[in-house]
PDB file of C-alpha atoms in Angstrom:
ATOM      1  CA  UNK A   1      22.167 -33.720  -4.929  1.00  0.00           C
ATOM      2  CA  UNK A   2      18.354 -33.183  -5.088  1.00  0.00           C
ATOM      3  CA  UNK A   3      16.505 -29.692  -5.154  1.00  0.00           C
ATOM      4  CA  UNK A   4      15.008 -31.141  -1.663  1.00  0.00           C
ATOM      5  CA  UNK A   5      18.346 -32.131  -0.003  1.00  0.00           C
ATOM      6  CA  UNK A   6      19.435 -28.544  -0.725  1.00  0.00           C
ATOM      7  CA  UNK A   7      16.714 -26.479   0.829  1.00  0.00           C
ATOM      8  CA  UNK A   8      16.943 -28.958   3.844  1.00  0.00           C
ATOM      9  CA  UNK A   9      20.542 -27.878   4.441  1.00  0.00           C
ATOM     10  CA  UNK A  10      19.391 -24.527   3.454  1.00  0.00           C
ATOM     11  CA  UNK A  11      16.734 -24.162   6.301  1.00  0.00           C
ATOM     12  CA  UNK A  12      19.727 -25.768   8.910  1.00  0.00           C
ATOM     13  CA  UNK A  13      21.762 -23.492   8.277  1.00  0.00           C
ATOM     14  CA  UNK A  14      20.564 -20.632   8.330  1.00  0.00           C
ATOM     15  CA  UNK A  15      19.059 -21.227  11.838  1.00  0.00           C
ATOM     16  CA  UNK A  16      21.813 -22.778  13.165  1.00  0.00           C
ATOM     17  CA  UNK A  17      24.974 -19.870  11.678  1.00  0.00           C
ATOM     18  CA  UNK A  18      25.420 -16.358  11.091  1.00  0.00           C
ATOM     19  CA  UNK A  19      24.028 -15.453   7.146  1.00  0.00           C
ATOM     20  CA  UNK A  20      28.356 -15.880   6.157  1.00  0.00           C
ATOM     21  CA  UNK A  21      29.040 -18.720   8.184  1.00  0.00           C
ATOM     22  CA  UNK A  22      25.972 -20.311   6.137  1.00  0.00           C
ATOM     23  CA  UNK A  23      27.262 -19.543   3.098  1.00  0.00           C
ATOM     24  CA  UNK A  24      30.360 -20.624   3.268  1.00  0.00           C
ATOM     25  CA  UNK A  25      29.681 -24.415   4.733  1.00  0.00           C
ATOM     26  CA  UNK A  26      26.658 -24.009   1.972  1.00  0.00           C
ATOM     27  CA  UNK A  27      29.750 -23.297  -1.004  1.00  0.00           C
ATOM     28  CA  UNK A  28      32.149 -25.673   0.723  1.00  0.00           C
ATOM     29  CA  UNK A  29      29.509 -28.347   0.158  1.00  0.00           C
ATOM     30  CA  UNK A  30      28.732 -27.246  -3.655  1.00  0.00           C
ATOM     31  CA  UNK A  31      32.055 -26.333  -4.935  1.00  0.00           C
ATOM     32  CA  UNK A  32      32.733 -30.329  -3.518  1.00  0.00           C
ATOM     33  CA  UNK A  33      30.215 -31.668  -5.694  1.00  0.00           C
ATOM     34  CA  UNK A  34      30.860 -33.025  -9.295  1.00  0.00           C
ATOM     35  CA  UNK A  35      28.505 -31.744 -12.398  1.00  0.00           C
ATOM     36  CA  UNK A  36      26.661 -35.584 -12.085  1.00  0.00           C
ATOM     37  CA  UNK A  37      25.498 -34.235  -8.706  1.00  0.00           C
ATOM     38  CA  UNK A  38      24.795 -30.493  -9.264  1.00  0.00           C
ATOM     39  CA  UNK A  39      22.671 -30.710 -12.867  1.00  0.00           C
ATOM     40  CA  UNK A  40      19.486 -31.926 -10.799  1.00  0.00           C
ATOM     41  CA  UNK A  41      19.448 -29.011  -9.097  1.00  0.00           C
ATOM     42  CA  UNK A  42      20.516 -26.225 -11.433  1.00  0.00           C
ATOM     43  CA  UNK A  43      17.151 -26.262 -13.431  1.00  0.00           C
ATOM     44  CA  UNK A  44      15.351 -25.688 -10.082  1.00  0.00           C
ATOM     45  CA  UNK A  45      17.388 -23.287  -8.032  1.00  0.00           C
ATOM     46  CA  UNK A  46      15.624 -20.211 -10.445  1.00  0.00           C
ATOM     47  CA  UNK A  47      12.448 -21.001  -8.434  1.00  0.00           C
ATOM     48  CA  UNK A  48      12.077 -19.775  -4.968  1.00  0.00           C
ATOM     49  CA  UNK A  49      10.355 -22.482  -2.741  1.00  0.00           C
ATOM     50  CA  UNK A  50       7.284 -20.448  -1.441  1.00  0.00           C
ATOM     51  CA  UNK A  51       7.202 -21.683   2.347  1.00  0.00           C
ATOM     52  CA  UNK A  52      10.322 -19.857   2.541  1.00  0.00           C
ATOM     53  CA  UNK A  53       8.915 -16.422   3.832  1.00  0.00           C
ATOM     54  CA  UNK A  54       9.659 -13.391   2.386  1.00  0.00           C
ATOM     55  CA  UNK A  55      12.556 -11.027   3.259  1.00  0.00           C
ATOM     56  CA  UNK A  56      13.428 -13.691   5.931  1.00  0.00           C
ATOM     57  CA  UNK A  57      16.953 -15.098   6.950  1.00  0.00           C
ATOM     58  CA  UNK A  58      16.356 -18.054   4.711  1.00  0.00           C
ATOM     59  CA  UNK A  59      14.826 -16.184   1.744  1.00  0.00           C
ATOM     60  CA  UNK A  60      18.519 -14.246   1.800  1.00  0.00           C
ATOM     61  CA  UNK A  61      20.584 -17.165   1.926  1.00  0.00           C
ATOM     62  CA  UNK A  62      18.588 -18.894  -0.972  1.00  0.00           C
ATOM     63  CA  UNK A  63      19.570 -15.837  -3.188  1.00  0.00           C
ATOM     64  CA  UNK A  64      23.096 -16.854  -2.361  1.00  0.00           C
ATOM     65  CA  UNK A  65      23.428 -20.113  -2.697  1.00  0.00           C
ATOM     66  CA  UNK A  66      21.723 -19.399  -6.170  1.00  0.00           C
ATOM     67  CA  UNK A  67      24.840 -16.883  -6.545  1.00  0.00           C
ATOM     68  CA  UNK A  68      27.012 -20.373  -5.644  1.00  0.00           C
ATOM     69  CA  UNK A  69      25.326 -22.434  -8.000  1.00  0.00           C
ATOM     70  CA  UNK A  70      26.579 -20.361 -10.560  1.00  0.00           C
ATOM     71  CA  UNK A  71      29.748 -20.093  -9.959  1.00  0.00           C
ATOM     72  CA  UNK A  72      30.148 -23.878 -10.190  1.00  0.00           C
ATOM     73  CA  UNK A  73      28.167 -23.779 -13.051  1.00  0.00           C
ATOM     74  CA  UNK A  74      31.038 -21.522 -14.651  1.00  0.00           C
ATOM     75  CA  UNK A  75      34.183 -23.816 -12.872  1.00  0.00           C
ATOM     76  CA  UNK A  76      31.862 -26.756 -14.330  1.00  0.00           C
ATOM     77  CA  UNK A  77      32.892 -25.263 -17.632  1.00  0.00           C
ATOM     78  CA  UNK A  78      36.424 -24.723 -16.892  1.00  0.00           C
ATOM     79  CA  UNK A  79      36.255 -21.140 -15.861  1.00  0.00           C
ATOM     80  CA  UNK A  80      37.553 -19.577 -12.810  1.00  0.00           C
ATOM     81  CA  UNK A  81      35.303 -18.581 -10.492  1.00  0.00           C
ATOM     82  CA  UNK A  82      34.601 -16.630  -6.995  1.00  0.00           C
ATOM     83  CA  UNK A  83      31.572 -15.792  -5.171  1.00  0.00           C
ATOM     84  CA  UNK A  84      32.058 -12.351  -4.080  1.00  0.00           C
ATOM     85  CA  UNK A  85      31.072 -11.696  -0.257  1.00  0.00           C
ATOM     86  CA  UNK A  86      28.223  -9.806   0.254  1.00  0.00           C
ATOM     87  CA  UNK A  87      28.715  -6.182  -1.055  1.00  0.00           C
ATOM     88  CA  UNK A  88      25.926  -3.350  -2.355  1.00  0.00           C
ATOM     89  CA  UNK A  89      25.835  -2.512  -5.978  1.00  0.00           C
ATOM     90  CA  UNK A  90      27.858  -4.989  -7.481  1.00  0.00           C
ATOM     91  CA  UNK A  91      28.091  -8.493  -9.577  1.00  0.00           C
ATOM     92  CA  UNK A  92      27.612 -11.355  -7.131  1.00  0.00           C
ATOM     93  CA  UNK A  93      30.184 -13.867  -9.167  1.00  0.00           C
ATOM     94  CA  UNK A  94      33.524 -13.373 -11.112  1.00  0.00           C
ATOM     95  CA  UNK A  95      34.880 -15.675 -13.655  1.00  0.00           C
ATOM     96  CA  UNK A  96      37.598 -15.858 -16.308  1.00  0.00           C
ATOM     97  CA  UNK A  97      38.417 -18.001 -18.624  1.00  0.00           C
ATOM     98  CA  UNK A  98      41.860 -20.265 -18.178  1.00  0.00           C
ATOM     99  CA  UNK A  99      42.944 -20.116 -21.757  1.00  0.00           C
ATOM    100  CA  UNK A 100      41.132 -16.773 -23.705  1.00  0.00           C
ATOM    101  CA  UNK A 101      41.795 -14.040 -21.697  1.00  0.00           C
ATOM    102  CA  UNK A 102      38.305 -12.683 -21.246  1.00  0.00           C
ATOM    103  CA  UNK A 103      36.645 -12.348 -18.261  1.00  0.00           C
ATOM    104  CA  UNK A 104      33.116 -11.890 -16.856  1.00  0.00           C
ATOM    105  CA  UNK A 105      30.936 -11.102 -14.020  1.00  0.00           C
ATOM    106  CA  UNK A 106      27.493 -13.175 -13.348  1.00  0.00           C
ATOM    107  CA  UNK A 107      24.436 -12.365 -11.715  1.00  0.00           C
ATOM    108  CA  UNK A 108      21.678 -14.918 -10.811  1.00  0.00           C
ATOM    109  CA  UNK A 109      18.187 -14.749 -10.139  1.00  0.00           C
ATOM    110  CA  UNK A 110      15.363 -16.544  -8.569  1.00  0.00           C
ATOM    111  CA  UNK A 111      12.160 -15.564  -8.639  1.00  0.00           C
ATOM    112  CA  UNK A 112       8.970 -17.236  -6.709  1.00  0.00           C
ATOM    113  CA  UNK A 113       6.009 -19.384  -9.601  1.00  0.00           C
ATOM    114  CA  UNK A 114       3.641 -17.124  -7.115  1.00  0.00           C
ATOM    115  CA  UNK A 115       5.125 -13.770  -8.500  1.00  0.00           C
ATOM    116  CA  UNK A 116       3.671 -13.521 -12.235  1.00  0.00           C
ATOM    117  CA  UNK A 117       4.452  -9.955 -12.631  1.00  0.00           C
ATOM    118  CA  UNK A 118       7.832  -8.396 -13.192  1.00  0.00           C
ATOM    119  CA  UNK A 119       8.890  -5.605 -14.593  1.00  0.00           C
ATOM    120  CA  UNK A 120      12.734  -4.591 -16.375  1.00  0.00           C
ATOM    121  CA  UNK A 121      13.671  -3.487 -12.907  1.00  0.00           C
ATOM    122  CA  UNK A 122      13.908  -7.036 -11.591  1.00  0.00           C
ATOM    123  CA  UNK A 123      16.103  -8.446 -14.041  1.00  0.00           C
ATOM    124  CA  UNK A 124      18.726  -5.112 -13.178  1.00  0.00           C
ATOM    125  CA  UNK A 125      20.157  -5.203 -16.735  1.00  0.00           C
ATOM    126  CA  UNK A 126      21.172  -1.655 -17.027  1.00  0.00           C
ATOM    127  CA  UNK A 127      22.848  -2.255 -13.771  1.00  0.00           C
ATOM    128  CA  UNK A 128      24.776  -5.324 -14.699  1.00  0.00           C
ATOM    129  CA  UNK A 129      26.740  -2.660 -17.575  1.00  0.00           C
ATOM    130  CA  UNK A 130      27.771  -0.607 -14.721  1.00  0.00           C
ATOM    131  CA  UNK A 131      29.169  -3.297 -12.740  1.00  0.00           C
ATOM    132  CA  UNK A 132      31.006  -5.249 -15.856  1.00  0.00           C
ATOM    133  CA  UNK A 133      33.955  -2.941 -14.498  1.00  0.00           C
ATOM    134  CA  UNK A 134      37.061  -4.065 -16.122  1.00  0.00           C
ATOM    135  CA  UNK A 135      35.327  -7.647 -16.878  1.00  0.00           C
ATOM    136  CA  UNK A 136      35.002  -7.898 -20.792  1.00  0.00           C
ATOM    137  CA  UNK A 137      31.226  -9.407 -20.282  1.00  0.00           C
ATOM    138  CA  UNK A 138      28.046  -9.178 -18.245  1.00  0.00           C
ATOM    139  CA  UNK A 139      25.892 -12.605 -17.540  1.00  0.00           C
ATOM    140  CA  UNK A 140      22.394 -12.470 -16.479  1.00  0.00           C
ATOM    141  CA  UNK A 141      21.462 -16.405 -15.473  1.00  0.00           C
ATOM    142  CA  UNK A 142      17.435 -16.350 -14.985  1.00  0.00           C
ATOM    143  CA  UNK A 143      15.292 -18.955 -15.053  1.00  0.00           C
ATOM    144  CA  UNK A 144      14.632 -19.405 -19.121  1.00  0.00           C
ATOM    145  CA  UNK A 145      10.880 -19.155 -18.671  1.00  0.00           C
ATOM    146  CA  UNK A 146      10.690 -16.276 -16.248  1.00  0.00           C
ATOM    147  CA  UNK A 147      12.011 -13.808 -19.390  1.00  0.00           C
ATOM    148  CA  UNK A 148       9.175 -11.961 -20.806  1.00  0.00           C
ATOM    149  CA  UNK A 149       7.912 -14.064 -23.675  1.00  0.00           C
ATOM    150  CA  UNK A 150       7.298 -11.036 -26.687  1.00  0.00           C
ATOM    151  CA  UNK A 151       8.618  -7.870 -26.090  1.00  0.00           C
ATOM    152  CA  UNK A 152      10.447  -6.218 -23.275  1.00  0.00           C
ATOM    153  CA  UNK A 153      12.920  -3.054 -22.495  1.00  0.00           C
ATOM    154  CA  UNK A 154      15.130  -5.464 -20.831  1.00  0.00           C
ATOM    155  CA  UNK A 155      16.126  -7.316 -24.469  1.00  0.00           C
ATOM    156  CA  UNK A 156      16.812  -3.734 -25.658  1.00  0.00           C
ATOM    157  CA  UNK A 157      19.223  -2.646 -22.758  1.00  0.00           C
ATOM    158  CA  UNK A 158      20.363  -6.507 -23.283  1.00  0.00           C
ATOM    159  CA  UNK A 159      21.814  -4.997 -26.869  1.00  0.00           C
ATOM    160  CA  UNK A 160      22.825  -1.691 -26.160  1.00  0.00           C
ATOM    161  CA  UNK A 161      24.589  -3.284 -22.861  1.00  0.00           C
ATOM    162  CA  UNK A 162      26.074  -6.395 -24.498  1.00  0.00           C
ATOM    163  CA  UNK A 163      24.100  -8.088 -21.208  1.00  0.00           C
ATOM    164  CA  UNK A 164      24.095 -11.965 -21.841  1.00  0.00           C
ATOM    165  CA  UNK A 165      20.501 -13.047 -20.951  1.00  0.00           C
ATOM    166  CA  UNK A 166      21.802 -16.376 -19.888  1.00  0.00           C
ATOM    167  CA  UNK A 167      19.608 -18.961 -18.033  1.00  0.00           C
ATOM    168  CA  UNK A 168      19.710 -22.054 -15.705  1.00  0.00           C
ATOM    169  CA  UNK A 169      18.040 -24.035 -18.532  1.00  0.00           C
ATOM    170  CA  UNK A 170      21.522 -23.005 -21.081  1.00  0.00           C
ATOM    171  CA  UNK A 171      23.618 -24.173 -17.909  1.00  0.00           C
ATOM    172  CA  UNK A 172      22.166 -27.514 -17.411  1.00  0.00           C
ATOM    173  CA  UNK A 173      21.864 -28.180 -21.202  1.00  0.00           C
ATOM    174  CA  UNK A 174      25.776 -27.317 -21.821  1.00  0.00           C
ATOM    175  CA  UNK A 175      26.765 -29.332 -18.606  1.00  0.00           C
ATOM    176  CA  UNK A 176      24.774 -32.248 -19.858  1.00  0.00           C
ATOM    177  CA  UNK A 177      26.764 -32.233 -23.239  1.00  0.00           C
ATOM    178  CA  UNK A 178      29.903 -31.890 -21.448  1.00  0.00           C
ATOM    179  CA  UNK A 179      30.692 -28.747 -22.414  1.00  0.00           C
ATOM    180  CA  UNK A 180      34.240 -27.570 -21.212  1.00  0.00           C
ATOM    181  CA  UNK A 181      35.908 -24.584 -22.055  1.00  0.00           C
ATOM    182  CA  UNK A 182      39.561 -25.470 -23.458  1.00  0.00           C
ATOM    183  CA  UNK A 183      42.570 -24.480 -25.752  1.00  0.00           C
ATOM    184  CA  UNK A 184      40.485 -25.625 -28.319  1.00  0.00           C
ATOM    185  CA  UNK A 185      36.739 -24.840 -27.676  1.00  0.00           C
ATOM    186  CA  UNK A 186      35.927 -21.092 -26.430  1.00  0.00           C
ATOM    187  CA  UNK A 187      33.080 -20.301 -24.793  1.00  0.00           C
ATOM    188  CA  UNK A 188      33.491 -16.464 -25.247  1.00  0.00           C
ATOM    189  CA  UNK A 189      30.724 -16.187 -28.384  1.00  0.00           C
ATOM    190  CA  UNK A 190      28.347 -17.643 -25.573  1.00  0.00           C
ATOM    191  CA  UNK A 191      28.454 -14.659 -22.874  1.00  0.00           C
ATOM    192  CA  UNK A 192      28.501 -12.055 -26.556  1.00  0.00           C
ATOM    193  CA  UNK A 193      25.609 -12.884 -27.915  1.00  0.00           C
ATOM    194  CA  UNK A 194      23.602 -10.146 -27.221  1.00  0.00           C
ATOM    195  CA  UNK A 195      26.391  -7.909 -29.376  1.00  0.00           C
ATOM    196  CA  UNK A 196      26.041 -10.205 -32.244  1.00  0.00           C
ATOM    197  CA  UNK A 197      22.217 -10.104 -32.517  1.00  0.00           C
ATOM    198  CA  UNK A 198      22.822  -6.475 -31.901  1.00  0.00           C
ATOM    199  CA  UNK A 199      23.943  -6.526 -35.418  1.00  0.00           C
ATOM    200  CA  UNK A 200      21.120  -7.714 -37.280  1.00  0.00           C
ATOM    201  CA  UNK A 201      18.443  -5.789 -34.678  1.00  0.00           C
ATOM    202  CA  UNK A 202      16.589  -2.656 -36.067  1.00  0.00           C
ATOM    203  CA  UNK A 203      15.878  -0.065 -33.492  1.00  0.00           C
ATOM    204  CA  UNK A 204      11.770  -0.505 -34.333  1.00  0.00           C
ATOM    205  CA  UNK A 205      12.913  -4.140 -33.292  1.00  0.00           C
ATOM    206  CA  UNK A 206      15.499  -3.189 -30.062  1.00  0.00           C
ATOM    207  CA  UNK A 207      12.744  -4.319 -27.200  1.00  0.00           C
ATOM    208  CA  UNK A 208      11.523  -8.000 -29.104  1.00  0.00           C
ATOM    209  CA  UNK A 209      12.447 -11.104 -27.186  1.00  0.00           C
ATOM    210  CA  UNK A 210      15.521 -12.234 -29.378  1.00  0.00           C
ATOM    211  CA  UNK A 211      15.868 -15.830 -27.097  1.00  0.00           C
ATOM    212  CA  UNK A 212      14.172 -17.983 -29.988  1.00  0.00           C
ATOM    213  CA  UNK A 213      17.027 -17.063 -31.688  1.00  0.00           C
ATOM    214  CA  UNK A 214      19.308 -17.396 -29.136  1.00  0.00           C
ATOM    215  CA  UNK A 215      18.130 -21.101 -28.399  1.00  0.00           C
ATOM    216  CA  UNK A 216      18.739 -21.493 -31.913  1.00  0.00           C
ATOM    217  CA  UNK A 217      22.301 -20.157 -31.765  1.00  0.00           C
ATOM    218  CA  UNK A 218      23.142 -22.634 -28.394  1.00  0.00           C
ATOM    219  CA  UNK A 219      21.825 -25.612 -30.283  1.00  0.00           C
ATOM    220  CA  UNK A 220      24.034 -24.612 -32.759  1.00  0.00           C
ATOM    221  CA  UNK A 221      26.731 -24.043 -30.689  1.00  0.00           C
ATOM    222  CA  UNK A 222      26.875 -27.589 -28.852  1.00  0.00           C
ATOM    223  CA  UNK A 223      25.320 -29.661 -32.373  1.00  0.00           C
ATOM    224  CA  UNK A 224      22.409 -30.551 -30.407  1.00  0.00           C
ATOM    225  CA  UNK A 225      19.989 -31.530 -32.971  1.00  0.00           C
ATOM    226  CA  UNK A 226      16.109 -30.323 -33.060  1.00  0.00           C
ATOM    227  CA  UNK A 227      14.904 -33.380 -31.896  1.00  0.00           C
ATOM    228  CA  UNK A 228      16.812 -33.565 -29.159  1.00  0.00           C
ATOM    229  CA  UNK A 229      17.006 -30.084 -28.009  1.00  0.00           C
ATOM    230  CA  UNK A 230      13.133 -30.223 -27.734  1.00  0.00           C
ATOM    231  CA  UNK A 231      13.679 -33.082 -25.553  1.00  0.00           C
ATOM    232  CA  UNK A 232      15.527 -31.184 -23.596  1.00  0.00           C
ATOM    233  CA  UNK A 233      13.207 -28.291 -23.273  1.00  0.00           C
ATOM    234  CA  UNK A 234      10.111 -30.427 -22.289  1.00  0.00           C
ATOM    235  CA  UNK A 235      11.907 -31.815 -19.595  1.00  0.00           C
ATOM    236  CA  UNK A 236      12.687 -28.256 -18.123  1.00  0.00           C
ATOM    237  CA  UNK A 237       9.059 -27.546 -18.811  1.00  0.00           C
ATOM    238  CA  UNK A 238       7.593 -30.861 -16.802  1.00  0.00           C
ATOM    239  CA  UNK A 239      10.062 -30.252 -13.861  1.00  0.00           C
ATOM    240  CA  UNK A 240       8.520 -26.424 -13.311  1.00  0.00           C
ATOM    241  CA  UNK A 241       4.615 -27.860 -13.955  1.00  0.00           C
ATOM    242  CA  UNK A 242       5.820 -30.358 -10.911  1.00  0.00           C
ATOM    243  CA  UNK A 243       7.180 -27.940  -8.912  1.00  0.00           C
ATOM    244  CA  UNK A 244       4.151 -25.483  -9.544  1.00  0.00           C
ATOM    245  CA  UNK A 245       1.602 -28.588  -8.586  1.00  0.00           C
ATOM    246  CA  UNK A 246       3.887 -28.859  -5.306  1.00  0.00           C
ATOM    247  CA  UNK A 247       3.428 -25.193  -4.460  1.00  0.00           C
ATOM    248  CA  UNK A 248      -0.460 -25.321  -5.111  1.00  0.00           C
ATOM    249  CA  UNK A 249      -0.616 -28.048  -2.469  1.00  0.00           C
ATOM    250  CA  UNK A 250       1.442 -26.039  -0.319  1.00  0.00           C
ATOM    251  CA  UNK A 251      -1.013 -22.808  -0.492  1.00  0.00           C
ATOM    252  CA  UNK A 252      -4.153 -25.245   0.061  1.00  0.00           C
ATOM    253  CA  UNK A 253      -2.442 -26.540   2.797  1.00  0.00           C
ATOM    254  CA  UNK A 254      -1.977 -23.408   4.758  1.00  0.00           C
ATOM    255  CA  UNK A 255      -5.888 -22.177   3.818  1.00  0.00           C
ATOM    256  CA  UNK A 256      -7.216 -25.323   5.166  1.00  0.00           C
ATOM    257  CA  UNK A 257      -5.421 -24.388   8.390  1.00  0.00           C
ATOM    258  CA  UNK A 258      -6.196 -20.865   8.431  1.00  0.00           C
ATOM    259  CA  UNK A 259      -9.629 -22.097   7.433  1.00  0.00           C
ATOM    260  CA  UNK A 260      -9.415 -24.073  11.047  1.00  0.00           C
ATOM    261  CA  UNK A 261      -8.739 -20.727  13.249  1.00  0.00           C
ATOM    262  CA  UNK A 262     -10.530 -19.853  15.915  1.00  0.00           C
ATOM    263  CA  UNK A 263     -11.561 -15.961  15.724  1.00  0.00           C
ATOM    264  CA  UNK A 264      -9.181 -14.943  18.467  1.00  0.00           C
ATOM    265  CA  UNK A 265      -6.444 -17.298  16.229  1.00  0.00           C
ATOM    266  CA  UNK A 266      -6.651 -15.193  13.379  1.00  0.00           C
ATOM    267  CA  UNK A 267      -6.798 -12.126  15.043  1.00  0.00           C
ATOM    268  CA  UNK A 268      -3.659 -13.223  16.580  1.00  0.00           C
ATOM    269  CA  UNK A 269      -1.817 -13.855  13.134  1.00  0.00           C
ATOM    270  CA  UNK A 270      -3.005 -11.067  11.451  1.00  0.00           C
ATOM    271  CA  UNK A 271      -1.625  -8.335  13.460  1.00  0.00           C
ATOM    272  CA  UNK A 272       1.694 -10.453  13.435  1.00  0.00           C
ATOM    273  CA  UNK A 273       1.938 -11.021   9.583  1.00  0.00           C
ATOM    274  CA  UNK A 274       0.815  -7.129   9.318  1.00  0.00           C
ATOM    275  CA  UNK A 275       3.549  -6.335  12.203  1.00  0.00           C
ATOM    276  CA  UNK A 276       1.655  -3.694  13.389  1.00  0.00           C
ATOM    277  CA  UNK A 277       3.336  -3.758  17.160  1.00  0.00           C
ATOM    278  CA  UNK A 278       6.730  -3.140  15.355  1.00  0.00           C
ATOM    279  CA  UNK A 279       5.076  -0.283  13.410  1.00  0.00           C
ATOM    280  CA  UNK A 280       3.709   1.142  16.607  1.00  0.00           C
ATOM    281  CA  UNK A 281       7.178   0.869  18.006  1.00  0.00           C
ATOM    282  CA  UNK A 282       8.845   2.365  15.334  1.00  0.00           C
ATOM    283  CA  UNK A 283       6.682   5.599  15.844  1.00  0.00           C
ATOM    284  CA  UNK A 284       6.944   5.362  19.658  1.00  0.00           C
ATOM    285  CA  UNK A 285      10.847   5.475  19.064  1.00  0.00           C
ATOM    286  CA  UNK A 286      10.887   8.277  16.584  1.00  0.00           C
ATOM    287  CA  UNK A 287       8.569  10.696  18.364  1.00  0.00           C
ATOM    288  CA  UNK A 288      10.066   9.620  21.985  1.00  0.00           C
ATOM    289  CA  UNK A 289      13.278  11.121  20.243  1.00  0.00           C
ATOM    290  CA  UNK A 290      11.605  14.241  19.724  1.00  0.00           C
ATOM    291  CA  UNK A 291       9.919  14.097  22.719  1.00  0.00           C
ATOM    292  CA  UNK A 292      13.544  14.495  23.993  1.00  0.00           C
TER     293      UNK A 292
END
């Protein structure tokens, strides 16, 4: 399936069904496609489309379907796993493993090419230790370069947490080497890593970005050589530089129409996008109320 394909039966659905009816035809159709069909769009999910307004109906079922895609990433690699419904304060996915008695909950994340600025609060990695329950790890799957790229407290609450700071790019790569978790292979080391850098971290050093090594450690991992690993990498890179040259067009798109209104036109819109009526209404209600 194609990143395109995807948002298409994203948009249909969630104009056409109720936000849980949408998901589920939306997981029906991943869960019954193979890993050929869901690597193309496992590199791209971590990148919110950005005609897709905010807080809108579509906007919320694009955050779960990204919560589906990983849980097929994880059955991809021969773990069991559930999409949890909808619930406040908790891990979105479940998985454990069928042979190594560990377990884990995941917790993905998309995040628009418009929004440069984030801070530790958006990648909820303190949060992700609290909701590890019973489950033995925590994964965080982000896109790879959305992580702050030097220093950050989220690599530091990463180590004191044992959070794996996962990403779609590690997902695709291990599905395209046909990584599958068996009797023989365990994939446990994988969601621990940030307990065994943990070991060789100072606390001066707690908050550096540790995912240099960590890319080291998956290549590693898989015996994916340097060559080819950088291969990989650029290819991850090109695919966000095309995406980023499709949203440009997008925004020039919409300011040569705006550029087009009429005076009354943008008058029109700008009290709508501001939703000043509903603000208005929301103080008529509350002092009506009192009013009695």
């Amino acid at each position: 399936m194609q990143f395109q394909e995807l948002i298409q039966i994203i948009k249909r659905e969630s104009i056409n069904n109720s936000f849980q009816q949408a998901s589920d035809n939306i997981q029906n159709i991943i869960f019954n496609l193979n890993k050929i069909e869901i690597i193309p769009i496992i590199s791209e999910i971590g990148a919110i489309p950005e005609f897709i307004d905010h807080d809108s109906t579509e906007e919320k079922l694009y955050t779960k379907v990204s919560d589906i895609i990983l849980a097929k990433c994880f059955i991809e690699l021969g773990l069991k796993a559930n999409v949890l419904r909808e619930r406040a304060n908790c891990a979105d996915v479940v998985a454990k493993s069928n042979y190594h008695n560990y377990s884990l909950i995941g917790d993905a994340k998309a995040f628009r090419l418009s929004r440069t600025a984030k801070n530790q609060k958006d990648f909820k990695v303190e949060s992700m230790v609290h909701w590890r329950g019973d489950c033995d790890y925590s994964v965080l799957c982000c896109p790879y370069f959305q992580y702050p790229k030097t220093k950050s407290q989220i690599y530091g609450q990463a180590i004191n947490g044992n959070v794996s700071l996962f990403s779609w790019e590690y997902l695709s790569i291990l599905l395209q080497n046909d990584i599958v978790e068996s009797e023989y292979l365990n994939l446990e080391n994988l969601w621990n890593y940030s307990s065994v850098i943990a070991n060789d971290t100072t606390v001066a050093d707690m908050n550096l970005c540790f995912l240099n090594k960590q890319n080291k450690f998956l290549q590693e991992f898989i015996n994916c050589s340097d060559k080819d690993f950088a291969i990989l990498f650029n290819s991850f890179k090109n695919s966000i530089i095309n995406r980023g040259e499709n949203e440009i067009r997008y925004w020039e798109n919409e300011i040569n129409i705006i550029n087009g209104y009429t005076r009354e036109q943008a008058i029109k819109i700008l009290i709508k996008s501001l939703k000043l009526n509903e603000k208005i209404n929301a103080i008529n209600s509350f002092i009506n109320q009192l009013r009695g």
